[in-house]
JSON list of C-alpha atoms in Angstrom, two decimals:
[
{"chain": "A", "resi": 115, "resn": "UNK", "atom": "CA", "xyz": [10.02, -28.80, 39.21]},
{"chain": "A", "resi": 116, "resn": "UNK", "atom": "CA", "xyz": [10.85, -30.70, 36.21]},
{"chain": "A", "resi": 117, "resn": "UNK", "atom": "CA", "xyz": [13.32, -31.30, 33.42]},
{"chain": "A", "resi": 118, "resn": "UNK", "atom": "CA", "xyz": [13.74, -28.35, 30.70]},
{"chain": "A", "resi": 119, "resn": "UNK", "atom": "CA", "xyz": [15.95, -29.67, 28.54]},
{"chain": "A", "resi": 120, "resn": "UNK", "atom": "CA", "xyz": [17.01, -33.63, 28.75]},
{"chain": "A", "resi": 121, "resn": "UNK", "atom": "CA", "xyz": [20.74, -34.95, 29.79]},
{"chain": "A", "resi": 122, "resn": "UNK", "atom": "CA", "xyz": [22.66, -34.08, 26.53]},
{"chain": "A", "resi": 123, "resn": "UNK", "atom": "CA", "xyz": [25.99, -32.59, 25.03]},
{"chain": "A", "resi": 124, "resn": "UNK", "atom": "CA", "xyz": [25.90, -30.14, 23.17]},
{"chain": "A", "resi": 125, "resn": "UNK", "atom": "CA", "xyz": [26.76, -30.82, 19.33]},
{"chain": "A", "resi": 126, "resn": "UNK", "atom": "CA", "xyz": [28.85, -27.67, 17.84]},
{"chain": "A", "resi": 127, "resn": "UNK", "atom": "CA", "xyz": [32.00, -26.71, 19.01]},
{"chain": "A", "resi": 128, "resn": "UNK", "atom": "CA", "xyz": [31.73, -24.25, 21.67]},
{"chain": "A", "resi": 129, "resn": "UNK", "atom": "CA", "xyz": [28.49, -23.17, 23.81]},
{"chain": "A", "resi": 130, "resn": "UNK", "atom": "CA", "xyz": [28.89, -19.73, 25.82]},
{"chain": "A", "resi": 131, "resn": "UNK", "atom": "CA", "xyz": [26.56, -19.30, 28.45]},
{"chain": "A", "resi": 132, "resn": "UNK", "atom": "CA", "xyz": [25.28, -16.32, 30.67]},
{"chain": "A", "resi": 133, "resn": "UNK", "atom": "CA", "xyz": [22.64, -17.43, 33.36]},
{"chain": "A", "resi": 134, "resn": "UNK", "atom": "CA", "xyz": [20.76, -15.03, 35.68]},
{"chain": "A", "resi": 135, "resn": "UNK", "atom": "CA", "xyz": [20.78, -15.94, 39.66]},
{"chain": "A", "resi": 136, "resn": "UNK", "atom": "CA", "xyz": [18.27, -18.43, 40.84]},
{"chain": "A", "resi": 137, "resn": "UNK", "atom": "CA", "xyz": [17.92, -19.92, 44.35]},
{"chain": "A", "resi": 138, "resn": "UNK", "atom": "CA", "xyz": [18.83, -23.55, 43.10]},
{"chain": "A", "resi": 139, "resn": "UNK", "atom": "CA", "xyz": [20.67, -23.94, 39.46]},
{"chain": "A", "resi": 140, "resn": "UNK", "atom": "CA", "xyz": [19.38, -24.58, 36.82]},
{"chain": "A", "resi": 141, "resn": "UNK", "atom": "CA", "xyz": [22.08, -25.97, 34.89]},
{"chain": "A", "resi": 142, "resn": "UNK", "atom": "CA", "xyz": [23.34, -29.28, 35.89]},
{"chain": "A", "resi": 143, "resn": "UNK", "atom": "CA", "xyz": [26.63, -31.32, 34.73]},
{"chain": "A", "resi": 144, "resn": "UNK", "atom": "CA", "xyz": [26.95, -35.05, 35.45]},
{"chain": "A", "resi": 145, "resn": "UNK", "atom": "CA", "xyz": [30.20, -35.68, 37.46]},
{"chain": "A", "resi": 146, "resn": "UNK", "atom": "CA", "xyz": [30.07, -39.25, 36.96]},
{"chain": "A", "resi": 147, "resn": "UNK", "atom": "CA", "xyz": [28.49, -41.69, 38.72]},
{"chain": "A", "resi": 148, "resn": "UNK", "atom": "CA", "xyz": [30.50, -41.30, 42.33]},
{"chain": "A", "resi": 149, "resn": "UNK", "atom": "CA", "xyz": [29.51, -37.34, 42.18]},
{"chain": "A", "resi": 150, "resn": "UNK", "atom": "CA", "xyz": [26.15, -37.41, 40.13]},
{"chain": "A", "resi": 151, "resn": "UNK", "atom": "CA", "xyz": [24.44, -34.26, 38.90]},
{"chain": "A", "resi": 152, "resn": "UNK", "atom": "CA", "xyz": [26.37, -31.27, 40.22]},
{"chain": "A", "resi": 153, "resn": "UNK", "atom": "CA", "xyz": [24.73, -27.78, 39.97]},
{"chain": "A", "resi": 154, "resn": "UNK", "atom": "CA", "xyz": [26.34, -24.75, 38.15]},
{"chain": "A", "resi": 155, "resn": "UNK", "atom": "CA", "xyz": [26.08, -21.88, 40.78]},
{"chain": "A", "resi": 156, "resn": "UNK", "atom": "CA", "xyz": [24.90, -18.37, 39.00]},
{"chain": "A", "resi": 157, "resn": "UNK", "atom": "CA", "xyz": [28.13, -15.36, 39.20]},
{"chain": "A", "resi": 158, "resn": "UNK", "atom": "CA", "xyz": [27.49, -12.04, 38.10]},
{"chain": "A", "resi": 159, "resn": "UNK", "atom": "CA", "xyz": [31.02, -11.90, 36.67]},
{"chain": "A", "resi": 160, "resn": "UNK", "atom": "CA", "xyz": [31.08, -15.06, 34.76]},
{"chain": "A", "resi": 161, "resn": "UNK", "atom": "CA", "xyz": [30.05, -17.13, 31.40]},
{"chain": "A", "resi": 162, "resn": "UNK", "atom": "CA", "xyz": [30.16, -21.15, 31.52]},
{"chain": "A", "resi": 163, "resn": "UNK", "atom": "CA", "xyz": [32.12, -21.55, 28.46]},
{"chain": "A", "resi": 164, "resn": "UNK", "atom": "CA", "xyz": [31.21, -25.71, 27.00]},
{"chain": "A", "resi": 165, "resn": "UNK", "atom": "CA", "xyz": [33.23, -27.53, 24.96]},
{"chain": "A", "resi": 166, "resn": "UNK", "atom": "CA", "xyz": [30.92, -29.27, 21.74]},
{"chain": "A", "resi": 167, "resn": "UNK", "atom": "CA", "xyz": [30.88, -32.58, 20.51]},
{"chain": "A", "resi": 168, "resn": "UNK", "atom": "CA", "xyz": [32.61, -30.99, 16.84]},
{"chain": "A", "resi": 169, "resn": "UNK", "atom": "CA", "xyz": [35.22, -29.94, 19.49]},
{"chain": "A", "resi": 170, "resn": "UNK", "atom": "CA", "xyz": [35.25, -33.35, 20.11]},
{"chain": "A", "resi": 171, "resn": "UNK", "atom": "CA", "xyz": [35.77, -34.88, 16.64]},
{"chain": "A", "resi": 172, "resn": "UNK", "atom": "CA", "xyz": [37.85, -32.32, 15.96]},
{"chain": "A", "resi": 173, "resn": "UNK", "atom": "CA", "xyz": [40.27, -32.35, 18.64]},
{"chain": "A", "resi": 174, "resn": "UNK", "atom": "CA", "xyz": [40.38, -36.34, 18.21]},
{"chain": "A", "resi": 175, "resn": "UNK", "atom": "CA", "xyz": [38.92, -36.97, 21.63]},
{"chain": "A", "resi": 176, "resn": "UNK", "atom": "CA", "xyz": [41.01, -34.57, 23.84]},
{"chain": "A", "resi": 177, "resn": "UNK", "atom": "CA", "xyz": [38.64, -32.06, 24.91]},
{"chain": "A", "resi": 178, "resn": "UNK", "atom": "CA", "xyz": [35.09, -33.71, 25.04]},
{"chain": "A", "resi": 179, "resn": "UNK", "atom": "CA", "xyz": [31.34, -32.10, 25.47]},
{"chain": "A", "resi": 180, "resn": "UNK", "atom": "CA", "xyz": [30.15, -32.11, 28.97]},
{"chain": "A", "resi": 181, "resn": "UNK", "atom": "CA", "xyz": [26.69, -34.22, 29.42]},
{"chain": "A", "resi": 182, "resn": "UNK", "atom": "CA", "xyz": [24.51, -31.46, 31.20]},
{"chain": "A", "resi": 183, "resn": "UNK", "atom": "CA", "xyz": [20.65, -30.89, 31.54]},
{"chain": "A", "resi": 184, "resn": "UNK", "atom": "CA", "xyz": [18.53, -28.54, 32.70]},
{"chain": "A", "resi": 185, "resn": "UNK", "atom": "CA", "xyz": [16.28, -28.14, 35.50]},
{"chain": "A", "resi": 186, "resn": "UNK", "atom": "CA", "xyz": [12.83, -26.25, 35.70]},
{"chain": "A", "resi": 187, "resn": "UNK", "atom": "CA", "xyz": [12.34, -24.57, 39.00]},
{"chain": "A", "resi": 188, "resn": "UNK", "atom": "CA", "xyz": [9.73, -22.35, 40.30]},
{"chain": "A", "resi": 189, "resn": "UNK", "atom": "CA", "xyz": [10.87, -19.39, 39.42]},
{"chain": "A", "resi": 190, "resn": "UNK", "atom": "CA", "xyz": [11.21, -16.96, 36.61]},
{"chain": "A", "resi": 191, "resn": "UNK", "atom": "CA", "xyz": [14.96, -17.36, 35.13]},
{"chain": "A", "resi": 192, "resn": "UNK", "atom": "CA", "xyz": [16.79, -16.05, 32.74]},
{"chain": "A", "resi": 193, "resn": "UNK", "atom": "CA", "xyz": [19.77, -17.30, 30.18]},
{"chain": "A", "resi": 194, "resn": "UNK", "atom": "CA", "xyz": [21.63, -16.78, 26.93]},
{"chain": "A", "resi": 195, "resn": "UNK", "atom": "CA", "xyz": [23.08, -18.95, 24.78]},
{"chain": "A", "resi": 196, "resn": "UNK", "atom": "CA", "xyz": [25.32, -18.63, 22.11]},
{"chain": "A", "resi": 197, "resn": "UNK", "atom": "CA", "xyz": [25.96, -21.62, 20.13]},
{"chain": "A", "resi": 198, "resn": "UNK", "atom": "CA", "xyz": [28.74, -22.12, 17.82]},
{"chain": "A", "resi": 199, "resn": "UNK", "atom": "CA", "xyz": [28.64, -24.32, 14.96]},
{"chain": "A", "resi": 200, "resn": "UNK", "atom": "CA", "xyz": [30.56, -25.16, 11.76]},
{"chain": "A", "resi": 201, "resn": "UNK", "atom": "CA", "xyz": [29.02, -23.17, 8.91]},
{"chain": "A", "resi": 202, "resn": "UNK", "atom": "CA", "xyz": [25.94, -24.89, 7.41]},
{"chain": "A", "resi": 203, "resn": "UNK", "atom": "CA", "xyz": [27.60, -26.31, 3.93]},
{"chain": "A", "resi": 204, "resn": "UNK", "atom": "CA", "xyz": [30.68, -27.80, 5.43]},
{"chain": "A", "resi": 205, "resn": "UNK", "atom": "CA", "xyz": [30.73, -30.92, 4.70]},
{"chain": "A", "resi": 206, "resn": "UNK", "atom": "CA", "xyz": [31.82, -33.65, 7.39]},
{"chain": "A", "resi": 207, "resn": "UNK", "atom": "CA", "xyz": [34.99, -36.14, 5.89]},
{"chain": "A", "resi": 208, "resn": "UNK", "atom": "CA", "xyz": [35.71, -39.20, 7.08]},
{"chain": "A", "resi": 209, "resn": "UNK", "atom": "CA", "xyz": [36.10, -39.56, 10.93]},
{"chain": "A", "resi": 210, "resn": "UNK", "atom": "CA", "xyz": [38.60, -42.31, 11.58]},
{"chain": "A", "resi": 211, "resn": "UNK", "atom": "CA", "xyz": [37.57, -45.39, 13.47]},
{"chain": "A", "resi": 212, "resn": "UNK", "atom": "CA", "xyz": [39.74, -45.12, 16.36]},
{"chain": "A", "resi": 213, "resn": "UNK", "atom": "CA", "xyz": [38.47, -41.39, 16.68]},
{"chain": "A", "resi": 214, "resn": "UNK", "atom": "CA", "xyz": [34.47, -43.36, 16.35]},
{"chain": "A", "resi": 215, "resn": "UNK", "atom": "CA", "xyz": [35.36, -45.78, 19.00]},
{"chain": "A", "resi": 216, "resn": "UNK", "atom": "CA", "xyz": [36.99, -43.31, 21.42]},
{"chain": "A", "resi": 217, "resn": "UNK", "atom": "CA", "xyz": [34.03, -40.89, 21.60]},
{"chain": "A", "resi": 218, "resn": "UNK", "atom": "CA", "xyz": [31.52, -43.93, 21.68]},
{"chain": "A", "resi": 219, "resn": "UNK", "atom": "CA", "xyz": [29.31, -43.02, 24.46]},
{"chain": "A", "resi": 220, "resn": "UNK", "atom": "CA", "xyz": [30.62, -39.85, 24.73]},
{"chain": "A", "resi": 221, "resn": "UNK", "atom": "CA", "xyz": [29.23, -37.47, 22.69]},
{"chain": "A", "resi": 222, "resn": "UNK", "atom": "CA", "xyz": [25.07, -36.88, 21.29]},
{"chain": "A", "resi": 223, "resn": "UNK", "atom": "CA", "xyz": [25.96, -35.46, 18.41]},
{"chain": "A", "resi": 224, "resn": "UNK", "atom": "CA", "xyz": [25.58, -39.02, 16.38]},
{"chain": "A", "resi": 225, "resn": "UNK", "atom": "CA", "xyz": [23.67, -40.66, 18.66]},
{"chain": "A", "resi": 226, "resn": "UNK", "atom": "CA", "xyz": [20.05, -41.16, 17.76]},
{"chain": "A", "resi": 227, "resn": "UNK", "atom": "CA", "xyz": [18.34, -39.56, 19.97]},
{"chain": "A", "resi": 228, "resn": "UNK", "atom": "CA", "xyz": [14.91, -40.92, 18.98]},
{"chain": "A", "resi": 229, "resn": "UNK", "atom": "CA", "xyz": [16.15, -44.45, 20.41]},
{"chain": "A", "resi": 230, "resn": "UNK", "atom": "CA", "xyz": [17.62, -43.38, 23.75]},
{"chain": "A", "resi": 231, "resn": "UNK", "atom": "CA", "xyz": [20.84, -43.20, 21.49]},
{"chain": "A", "resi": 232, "resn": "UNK", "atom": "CA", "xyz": [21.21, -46.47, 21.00]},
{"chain": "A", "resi": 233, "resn": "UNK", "atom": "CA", "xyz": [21.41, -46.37, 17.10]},
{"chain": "A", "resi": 234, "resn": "UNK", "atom": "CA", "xyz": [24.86, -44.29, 15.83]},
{"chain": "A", "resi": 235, "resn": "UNK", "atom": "CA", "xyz": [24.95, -41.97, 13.08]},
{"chain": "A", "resi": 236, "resn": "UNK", "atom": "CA", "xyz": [28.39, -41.81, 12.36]},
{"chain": "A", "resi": 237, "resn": "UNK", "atom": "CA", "xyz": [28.05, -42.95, 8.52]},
{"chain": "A", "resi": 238, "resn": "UNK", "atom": "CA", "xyz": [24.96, -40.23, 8.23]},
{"chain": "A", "resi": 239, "resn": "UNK", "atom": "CA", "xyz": [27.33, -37.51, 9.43]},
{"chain": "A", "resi": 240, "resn": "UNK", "atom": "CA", "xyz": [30.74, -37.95, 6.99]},
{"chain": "A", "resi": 241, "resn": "UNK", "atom": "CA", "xyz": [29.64, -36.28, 3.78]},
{"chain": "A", "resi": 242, "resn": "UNK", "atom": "CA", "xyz": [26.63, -34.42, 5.19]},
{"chain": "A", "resi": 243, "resn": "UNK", "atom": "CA", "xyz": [26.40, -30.86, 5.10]},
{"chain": "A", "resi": 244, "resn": "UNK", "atom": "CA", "xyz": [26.93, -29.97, 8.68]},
{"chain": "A", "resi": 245, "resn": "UNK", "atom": "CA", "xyz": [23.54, -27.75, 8.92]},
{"chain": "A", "resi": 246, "resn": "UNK", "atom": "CA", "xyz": [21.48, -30.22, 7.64]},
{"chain": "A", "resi": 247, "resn": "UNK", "atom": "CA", "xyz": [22.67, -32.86, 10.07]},
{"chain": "A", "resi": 248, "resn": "UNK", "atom": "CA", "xyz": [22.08, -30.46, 12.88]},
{"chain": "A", "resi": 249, "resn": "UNK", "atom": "CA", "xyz": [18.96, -29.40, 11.89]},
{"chain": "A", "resi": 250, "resn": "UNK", "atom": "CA", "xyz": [17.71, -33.32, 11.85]},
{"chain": "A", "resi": 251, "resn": "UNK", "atom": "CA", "xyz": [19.14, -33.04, 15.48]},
{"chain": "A", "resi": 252, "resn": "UNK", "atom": "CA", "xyz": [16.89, -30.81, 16.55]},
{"chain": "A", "resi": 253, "resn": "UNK", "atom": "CA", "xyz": [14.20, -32.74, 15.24]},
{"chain": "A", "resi": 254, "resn": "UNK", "atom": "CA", "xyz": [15.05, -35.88, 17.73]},
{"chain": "A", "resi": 255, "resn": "UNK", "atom": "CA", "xyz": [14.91, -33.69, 20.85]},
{"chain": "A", "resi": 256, "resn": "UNK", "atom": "CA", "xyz": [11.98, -33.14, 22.33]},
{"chain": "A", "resi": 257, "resn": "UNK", "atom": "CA", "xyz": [11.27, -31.05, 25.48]},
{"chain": "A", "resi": 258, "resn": "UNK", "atom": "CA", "xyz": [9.89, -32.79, 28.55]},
{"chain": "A", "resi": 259, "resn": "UNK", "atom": "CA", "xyz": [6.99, -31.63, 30.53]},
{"chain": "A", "resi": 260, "resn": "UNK", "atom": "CA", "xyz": [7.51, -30.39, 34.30]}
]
């Protein structure tokens, strides 16, 4: 049993999710420190539907990304993701600083995730084409071994 994908948010707008039953689940939010990691339970009739960290800067800070990993079991599983992101050219403008220092923490999507996101990428992001930022993302998240 181990960690598939590292505590994160996720950085477009919206992520739609369809997950296939497994004893334990697999996909974990963090309820904050009094709850800790709370597990998603699989329904046949149901898609867990994420706010994104763009969603985030958009909205100004009033809906914000869940943090949420996931966990490796022992058994097969399936899921589908569908993530939704800006489209690749648009270009980020200037986020203002009270909308910087309300999501501080908050959000992944400009934290570096190469330092344990202590370095912020804020500056890197406003005038950016949106896919290349997200594609240098990627490139900071590595998958961690069971």
């Amino acid at each position: 049993v181990g960690t598939g994908s590292a505590e994160h948010t996720d950085w477009g707008v919206v992520t739609v999710i369809a997950m296939g039953e497994t004893a334990e689940p697999a996909l974990e939010f963090w309820g904050g420190d009094a709850v800790g990691w709370v597990g998603v339970p699989h329904r046949e009739d149901a898609l867990v539907v994420n706010v994104g960290d763009w969603m985030a800067v958009m909205s100004k800070g009033r809906a914000v990304s869940p943090r949420h990993r996931v966990v490796l079991g022992w058994e097969r599983r399936w899921s589908m993701v569908l993530f939704w992101y800006p489209e690749w050219g648009f270009r980020v403008g200037e986020v203002e600083e009270e909308v910087r220092k309300g999501l501080e923490g908050k959000i992944s999507l400009v934290e570096d995730q190469r330092d344990g996101g202590r370095g912020k990428l804020w500056d890197k992001l406003e005038g950016m084409e949106f896919g290349a930022f997200v594609e240098e993302k990627w490139s900071q998240v590595r998958r961690l071994a069971g």
